[in-house]
Tab-separated table of C-alpha atoms and ligand atoms in Angstrom:
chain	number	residue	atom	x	y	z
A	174	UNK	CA	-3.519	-0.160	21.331
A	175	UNK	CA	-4.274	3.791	20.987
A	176	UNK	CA	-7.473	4.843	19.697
A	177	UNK	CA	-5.668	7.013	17.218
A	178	UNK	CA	-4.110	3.476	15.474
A	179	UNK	CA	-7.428	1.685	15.955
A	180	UNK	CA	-9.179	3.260	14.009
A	181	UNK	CA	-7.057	3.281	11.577
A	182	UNK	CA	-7.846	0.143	9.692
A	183	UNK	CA	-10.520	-0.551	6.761
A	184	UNK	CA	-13.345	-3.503	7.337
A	185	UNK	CA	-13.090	-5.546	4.229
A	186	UNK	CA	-16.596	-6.651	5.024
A	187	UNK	CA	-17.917	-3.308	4.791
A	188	UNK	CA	-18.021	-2.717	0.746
A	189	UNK	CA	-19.208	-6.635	0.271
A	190	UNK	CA	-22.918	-5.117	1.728
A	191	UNK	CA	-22.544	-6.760	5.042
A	192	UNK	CA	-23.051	-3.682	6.929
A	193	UNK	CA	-24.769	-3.702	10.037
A	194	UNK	CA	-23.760	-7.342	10.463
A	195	UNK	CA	-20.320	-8.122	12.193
A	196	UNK	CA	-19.158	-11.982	13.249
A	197	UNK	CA	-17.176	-11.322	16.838
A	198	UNK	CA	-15.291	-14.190	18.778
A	199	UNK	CA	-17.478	-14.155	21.661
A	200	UNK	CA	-15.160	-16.747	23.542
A	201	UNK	CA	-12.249	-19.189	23.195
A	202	UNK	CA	-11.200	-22.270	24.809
A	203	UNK	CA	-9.070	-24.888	24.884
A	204	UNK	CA	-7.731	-28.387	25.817
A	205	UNK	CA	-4.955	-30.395	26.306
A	206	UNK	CA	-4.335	-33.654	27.267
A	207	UNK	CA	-3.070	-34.599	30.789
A	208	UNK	CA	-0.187	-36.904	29.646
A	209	UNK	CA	2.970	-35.036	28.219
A	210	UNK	CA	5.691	-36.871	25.930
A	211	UNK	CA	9.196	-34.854	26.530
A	212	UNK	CA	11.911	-34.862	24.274
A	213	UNK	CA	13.501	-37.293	26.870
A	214	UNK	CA	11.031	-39.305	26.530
A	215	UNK	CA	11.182	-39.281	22.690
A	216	UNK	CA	15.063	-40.177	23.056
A	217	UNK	CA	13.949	-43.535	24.556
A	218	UNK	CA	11.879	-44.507	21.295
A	219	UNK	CA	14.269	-44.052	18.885
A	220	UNK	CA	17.507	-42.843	17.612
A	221	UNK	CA	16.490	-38.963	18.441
A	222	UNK	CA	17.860	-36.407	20.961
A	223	UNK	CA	16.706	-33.290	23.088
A	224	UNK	CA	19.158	-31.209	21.149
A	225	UNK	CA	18.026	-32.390	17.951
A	226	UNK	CA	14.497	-31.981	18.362
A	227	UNK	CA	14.647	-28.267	20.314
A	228	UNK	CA	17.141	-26.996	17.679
A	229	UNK	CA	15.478	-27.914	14.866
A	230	UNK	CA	12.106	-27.205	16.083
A	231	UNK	CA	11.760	-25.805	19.577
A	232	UNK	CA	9.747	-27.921	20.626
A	233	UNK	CA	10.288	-29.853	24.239
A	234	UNK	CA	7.227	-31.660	25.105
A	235	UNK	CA	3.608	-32.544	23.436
A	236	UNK	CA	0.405	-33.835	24.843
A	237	UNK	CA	-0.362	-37.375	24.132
A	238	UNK	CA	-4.433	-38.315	24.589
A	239	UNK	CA	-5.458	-41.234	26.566
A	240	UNK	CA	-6.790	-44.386	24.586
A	241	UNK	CA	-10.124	-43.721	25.495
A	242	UNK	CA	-9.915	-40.240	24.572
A	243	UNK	CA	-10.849	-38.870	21.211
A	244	UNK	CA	-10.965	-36.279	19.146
A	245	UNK	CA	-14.179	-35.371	20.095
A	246	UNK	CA	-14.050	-35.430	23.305
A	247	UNK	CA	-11.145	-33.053	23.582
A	248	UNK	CA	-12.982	-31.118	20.910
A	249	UNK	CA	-15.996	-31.268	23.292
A	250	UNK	CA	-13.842	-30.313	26.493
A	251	UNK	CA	-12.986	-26.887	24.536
A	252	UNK	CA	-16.348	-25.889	23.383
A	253	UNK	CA	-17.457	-26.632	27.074
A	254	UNK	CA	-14.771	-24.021	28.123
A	255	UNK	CA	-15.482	-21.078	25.542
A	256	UNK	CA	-19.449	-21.731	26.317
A	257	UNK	CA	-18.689	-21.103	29.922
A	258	UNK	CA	-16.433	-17.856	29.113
A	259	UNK	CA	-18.790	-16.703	26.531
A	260	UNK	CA	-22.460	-17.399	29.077
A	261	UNK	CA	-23.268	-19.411	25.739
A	262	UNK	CA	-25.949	-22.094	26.537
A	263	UNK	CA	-26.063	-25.441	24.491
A	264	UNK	CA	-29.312	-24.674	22.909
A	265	UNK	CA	-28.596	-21.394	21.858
A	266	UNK	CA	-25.460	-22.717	19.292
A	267	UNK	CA	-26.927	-22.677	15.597
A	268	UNK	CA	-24.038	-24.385	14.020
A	269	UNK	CA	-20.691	-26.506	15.027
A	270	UNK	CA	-17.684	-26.756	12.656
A	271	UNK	CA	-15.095	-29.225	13.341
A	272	UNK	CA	-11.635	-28.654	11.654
A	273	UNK	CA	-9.582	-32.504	11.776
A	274	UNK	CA	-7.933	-33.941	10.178
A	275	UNK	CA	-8.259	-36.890	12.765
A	276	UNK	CA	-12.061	-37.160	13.162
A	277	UNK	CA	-13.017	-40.311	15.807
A	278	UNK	CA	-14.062	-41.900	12.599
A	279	UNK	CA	-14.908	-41.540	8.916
A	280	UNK	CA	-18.122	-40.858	9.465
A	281	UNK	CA	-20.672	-39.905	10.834
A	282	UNK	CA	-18.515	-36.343	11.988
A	283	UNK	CA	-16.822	-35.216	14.519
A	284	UNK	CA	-19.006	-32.425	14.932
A	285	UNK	CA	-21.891	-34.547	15.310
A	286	UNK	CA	-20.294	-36.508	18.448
A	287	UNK	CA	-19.449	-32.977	19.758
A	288	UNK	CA	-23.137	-32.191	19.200
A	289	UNK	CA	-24.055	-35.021	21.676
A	290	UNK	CA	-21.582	-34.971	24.034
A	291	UNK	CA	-22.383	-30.868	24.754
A	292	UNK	CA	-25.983	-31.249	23.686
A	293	UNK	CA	-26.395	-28.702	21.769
A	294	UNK	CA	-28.878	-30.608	19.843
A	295	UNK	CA	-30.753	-27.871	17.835
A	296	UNK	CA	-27.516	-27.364	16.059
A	297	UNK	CA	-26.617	-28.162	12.353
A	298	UNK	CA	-22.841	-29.872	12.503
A	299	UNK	CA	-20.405	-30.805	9.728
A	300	UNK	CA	-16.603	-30.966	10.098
A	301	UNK	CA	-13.871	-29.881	7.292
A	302	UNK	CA	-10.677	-30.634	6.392
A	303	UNK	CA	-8.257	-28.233	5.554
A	304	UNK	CA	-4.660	-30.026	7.762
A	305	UNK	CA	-3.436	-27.288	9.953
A	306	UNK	CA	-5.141	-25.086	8.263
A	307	UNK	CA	-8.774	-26.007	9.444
A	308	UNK	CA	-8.961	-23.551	12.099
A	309	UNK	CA	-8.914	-20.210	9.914
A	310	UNK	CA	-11.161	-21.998	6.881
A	311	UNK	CA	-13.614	-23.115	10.096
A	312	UNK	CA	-13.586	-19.467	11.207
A	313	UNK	CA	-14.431	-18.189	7.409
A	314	UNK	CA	-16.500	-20.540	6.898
A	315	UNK	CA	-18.445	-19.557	9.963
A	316	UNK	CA	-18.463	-16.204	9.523
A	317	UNK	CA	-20.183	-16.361	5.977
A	318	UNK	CA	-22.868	-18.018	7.584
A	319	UNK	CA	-22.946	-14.925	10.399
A	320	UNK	CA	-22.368	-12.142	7.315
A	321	UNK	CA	-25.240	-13.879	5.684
A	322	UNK	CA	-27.899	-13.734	9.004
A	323	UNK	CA	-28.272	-17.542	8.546
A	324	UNK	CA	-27.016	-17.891	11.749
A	325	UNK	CA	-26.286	-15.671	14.905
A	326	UNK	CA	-24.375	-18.574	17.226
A	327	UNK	CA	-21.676	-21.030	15.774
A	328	UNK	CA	-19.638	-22.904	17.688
A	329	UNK	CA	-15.999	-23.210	15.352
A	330	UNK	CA	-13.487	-25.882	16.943
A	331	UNK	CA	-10.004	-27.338	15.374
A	332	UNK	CA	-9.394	-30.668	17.226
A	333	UNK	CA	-6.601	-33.334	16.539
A	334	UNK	CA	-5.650	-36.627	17.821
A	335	UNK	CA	-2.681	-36.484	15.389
A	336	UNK	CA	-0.939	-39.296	17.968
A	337	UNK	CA	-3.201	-42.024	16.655
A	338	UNK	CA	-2.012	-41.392	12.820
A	339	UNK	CA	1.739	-40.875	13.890
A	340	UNK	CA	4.311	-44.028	13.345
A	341	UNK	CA	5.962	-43.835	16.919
A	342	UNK	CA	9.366	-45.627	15.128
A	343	UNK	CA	10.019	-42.599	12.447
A	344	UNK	CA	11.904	-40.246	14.178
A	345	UNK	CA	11.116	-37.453	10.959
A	346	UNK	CA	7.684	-37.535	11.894
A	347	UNK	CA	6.904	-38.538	15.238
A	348	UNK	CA	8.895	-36.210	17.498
A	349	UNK	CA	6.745	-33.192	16.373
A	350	UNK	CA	2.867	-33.514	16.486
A	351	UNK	CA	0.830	-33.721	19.485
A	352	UNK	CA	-2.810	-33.459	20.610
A	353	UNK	CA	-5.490	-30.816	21.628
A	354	UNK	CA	-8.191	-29.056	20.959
A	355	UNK	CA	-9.151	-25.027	20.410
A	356	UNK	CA	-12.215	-23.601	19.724
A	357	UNK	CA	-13.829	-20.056	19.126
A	358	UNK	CA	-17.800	-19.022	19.699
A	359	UNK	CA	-18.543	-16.709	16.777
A	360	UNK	CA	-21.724	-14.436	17.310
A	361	UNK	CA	-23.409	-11.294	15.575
A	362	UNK	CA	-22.651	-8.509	17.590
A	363	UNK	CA	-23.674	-4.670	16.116
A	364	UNK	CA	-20.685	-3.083	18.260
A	365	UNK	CA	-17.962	-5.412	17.257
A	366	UNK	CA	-15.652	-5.418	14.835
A	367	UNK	CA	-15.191	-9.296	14.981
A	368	UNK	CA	-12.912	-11.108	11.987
A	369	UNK	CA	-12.055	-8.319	9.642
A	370	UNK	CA	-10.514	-10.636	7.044
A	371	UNK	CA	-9.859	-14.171	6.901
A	372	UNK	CA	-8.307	-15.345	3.000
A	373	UNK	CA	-7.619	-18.921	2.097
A	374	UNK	CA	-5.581	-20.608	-0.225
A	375	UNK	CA	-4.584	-24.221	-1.728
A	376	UNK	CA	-1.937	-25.903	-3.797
A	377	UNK	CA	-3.443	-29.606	-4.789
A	378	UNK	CA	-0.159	-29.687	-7.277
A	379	UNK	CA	1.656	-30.569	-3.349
A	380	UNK	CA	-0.443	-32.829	-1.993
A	381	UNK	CA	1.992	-35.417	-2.007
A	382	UNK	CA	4.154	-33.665	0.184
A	383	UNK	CA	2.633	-34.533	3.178
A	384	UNK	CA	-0.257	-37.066	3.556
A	385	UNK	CA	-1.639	-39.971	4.506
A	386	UNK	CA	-2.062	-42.037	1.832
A	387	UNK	CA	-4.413	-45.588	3.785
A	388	UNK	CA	-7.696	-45.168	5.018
A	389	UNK	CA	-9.990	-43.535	2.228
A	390	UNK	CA	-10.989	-44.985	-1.262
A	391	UNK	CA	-7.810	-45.001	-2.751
A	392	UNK	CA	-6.287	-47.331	-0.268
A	393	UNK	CA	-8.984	-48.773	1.946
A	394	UNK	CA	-7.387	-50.527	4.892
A	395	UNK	CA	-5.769	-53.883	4.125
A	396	UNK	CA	-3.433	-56.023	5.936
A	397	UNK	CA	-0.745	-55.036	3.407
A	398	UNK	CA	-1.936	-51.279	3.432
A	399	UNK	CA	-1.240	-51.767	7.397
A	400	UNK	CA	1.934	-53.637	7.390
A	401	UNK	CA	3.463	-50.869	4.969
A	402	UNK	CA	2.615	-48.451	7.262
A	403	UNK	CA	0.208	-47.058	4.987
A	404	UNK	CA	-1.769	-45.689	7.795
A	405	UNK	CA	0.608	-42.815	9.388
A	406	UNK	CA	1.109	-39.807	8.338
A	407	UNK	CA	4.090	-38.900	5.742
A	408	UNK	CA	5.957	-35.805	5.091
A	409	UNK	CA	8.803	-34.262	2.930
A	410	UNK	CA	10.408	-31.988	5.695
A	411	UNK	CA	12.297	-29.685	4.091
A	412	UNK	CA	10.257	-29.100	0.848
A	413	UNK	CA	6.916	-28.502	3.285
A	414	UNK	CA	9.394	-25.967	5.581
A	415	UNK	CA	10.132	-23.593	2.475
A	416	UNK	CA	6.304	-23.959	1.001
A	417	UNK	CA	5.081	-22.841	4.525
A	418	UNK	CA	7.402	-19.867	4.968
A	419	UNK	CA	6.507	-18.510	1.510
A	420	UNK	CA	2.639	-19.031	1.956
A	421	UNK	CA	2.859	-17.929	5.716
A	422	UNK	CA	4.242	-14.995	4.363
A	423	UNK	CA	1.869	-14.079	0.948
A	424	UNK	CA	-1.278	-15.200	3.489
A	425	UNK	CA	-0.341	-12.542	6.064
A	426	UNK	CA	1.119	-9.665	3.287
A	427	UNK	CA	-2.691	-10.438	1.605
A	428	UNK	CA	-5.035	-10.409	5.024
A	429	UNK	CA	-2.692	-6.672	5.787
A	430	UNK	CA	-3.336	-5.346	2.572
A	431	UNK	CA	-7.194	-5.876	2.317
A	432	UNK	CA	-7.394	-3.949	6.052
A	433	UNK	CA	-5.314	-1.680	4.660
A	434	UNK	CA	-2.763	-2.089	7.632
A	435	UNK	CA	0.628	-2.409	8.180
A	436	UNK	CA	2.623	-5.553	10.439
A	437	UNK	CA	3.546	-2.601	13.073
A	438	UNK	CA	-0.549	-2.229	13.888
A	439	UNK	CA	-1.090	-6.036	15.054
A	440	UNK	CA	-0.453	-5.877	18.496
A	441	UNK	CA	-0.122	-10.197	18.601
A	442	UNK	CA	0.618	-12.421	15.687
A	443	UNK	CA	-0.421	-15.887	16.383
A	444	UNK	CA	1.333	-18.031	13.524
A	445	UNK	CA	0.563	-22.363	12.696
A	446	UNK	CA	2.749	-23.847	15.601
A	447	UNK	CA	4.947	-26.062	13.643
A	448	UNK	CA	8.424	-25.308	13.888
A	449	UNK	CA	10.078	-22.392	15.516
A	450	UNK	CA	12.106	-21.644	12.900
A	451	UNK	CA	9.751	-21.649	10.171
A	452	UNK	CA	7.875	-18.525	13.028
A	453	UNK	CA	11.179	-16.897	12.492
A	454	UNK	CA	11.367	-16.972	9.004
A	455	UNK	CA	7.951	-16.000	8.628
A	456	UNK	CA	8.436	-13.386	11.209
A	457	UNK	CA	12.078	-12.241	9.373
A	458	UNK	CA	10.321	-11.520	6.235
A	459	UNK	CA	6.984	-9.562	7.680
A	460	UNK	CA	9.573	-7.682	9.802
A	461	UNK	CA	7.984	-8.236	12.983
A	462	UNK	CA	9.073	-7.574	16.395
A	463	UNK	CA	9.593	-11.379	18.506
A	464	UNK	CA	7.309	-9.596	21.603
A	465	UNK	CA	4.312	-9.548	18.973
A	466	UNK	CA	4.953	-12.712	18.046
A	467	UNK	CA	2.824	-15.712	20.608
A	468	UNK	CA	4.844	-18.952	20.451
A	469	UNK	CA	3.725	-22.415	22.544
A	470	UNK	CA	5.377	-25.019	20.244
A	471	UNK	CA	7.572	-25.920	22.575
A	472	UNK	CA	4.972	-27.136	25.118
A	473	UNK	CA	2.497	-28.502	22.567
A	474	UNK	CA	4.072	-28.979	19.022
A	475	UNK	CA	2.175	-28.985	15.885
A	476	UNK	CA	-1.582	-30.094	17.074
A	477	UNK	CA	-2.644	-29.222	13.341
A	478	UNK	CA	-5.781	-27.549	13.170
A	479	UNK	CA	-5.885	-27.088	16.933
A	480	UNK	CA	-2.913	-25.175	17.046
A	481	UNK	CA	-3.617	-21.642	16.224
A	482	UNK	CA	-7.043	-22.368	18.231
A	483	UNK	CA	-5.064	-23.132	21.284
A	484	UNK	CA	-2.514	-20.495	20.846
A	485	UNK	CA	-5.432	-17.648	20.912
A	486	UNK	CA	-7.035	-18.846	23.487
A	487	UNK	CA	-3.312	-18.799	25.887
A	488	UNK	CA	-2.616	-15.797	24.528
A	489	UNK	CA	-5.843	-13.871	25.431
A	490	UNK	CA	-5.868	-15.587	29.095
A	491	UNK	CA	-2.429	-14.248	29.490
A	492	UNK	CA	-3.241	-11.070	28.625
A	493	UNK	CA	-1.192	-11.122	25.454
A	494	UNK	CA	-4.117	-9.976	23.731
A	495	UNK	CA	-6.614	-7.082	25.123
A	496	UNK	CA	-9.581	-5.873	24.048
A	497	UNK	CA	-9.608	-3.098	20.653
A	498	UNK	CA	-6.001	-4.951	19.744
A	499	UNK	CA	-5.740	-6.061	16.190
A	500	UNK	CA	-4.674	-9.667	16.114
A	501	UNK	CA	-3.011	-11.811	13.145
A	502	UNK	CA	-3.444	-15.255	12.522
A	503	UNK	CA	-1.761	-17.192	9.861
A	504	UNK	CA	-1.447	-21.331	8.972
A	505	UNK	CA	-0.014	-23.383	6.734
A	506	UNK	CA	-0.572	-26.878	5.893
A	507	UNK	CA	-1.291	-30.429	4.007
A	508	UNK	CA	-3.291	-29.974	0.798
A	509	UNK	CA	-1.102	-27.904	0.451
A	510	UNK	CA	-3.610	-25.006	2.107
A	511	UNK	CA	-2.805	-22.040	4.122
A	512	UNK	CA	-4.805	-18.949	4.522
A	513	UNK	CA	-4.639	-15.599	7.542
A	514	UNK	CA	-6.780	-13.648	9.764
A	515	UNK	CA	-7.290	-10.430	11.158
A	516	UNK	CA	-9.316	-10.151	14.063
A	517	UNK	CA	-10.259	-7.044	16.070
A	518	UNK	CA	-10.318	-8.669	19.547
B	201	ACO	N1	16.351	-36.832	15.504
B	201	ACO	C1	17.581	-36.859	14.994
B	201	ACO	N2	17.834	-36.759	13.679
B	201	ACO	C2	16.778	-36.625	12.868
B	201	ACO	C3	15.463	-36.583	13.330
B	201	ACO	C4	15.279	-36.693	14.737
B	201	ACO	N3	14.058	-36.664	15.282
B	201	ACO	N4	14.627	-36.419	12.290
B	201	ACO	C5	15.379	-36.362	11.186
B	201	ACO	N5	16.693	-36.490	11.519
B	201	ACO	C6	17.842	-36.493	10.653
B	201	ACO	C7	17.499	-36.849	9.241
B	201	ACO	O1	17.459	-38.248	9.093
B	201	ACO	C8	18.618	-36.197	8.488
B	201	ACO	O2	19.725	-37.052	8.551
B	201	ACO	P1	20.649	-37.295	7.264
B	201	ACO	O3	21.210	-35.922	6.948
B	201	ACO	O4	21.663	-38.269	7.755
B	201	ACO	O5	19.738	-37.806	6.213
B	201	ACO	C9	18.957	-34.968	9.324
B	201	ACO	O6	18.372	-35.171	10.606
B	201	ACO	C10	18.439	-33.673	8.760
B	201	ACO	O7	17.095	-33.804	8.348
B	201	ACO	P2	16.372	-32.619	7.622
B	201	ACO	O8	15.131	-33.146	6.992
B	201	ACO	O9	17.334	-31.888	6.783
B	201	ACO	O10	16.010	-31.682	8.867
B	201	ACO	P3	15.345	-30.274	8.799
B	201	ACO	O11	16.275	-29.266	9.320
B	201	ACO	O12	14.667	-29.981	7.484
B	201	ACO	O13	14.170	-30.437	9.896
B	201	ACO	C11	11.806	-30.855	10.057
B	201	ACO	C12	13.184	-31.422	9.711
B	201	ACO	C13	11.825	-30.475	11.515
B	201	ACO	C14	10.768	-31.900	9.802
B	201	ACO	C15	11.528	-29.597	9.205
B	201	ACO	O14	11.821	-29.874	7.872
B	201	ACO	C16	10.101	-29.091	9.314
B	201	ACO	O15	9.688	-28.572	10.340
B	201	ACO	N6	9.350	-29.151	8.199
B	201	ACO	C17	7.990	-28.535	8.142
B	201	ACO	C18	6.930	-29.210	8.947
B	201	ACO	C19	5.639	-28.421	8.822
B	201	ACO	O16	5.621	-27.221	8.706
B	201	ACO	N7	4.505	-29.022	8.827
B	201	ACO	C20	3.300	-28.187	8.702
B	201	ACO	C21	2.195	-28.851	8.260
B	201	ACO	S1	1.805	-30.254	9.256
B	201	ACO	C22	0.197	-30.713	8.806
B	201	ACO	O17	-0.438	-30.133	7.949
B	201	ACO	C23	-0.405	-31.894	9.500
């Protein structure tokens, strides 16, 4: 990006008395299981085909965890990598967000098992839900906690293990999730620009359209709340594909419009890595260019809240995304929630 177009672009952080304080991404990372589940593969479980599945989603393979693998140790695996990028050590993380949707259990957190297993004990840890949306609330959420000079190191991960929630015999659902795990170091840094914006948003009034209804106090598990498959995630398809296009859309119009810069100044647009034709919708409306636009659905489908996590992290180790280039992140998911980011990377 020129310096002429950098500088062209307003910190929203500025007028809210936060100068002098700036959250960067120190470092990314990210993981992804070994074992890959093709479309071929998928055609063998039930009444599906590669056709179906890459036209109406692109996607052509997902990562499947091993048995003994969970969230948080995925989750774990990532933070490991971005601490090694970044020269963070253990001891010096403050905070660790987990975004799941898929934590190894109700409780105690994710974040806590990531504390252990990285042992960054002097840490605070909580996880939050927010469906595929985690990522970019994690990041805000972590940021207001920089902004404030609470704390100077968090560690912000979205991690999924969406395989053990799918029902592997409906063919709506279970040819498009997979697992992995992203996360981001965010740090005070006086130079950097960091997250300019980050805006969130919800729709409880949806939250039928995709859920899972077993497992919490509503529906504790039962042997009936198990048989009826109570346990696996559920979605309405096609009313969740035109809810995510519009919010995809408002999310990234709003987190322009507060940096007071137009789609032509991002120089990579990392959308929620559902379905390739909800990107090109999205994409259609924004009137964006496909080059600034980073798609790997078709290697990992929708990992939920890892997704964007993952994509940033690809994108910046293939170069897609240098330093002083503005970068756009948008999501969309269950709740309904969806929110957007603009990072100066
Ligand atoms: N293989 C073959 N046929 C299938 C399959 C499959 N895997 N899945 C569904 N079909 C059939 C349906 O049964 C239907 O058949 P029918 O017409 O005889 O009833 C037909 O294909 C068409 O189904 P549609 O629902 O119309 O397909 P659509 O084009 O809407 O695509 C999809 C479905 C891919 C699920 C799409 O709606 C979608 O991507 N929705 C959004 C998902 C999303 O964005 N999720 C984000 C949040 S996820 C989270 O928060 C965890």
């Amino acid at each position: 990006m020129s310096p002429s177009i950098q500088k062209k672009f307003k910190n929203p952080r500025a007028k809210h008395g936060f100068q002098g304080r700036t959250c960067s991404i120190a470092a990314v990372g990210s993981y992804v299981p070994a074992k890959e589940l093709t479309n071929q593969d998928l055609e063998k479980l039930v009444d599906t085909t590669d056709d179906w599945i890459t036209s109406r989603t692109g996607i052509k393979a997902r990562r499947i965890a091993a048995e003994d693998e969970f969230t948080s140790d995925m989750a774990a695996k990532a933070a490991l990598r971005a601490m090694v990028k970044g020269g963070v050590k253990p001891e010096e993380i403050d905070l660790i967000i987990v975004a799941t949707i898929t934590p190894d259990m109700p409780f105690p957190s994710t974040a806590c098992w990531v504390q252990q297993k990285i042992g960054a004990h002097r840490a605070a840890a909580f996880d939050i839900e927010a469906a595929c949306s985690g990522f970019i609330f994690a990041l805000e959420i972590g940021q207001q906690f920089i902004m404030s000079r609470t704390y100077d190191t968090i560690l912000v991960i979205g991690a999924e293990k969406l395989s053990s929630i799918i029902n592997w015999k409906d063919r709506n659902t279970c040819v498009l999730f997979g697992d992995g795990a992203g996360a981001a170091i965010l740090r005070h840094r006086p130079a950097a620009h960091g997250l300019l914006t980050a805006c969130m948003g919800a729709d409880g009034r949806k939250a039928d359209l995709l859920s899972m209804p077993g497992g919490g106090s509503r529906c504790p598990a039962t042997i009936d709340s198990v048989s009826n498959g109570l346990h696996f995630l559920r979605m309405d398809g096609k009313e969740t594909f035109k809810n995510a296009v519009n919010a995809m859309y408002t999310a990234a119009q709003e987190a322009l419009r507060r940096c007071e810069i137009n789609i032509s100044q991002i120089a990579c647009i990392i959308p929620h890595q559902a379905n390739r034709r909800i990107i090109d919708a999205v994409g259609e409306r924004l009137g964006v260019q496909p080059e600034q636009v980073f798609v790997n659905l078709d290697k990992y489908g929708n990992t939920s809240a890892a997704s964007v996590a993952i994509a940033l992290d690809e994108a910046v180790e293939q170069e897609r995304i240098k330093q002083g280039d503005l970068v756009l992140l948008v999501v969309f998911g269950a709740g309904l929630t969806w929110g957007a980011a603009v990072i100066e990377w």
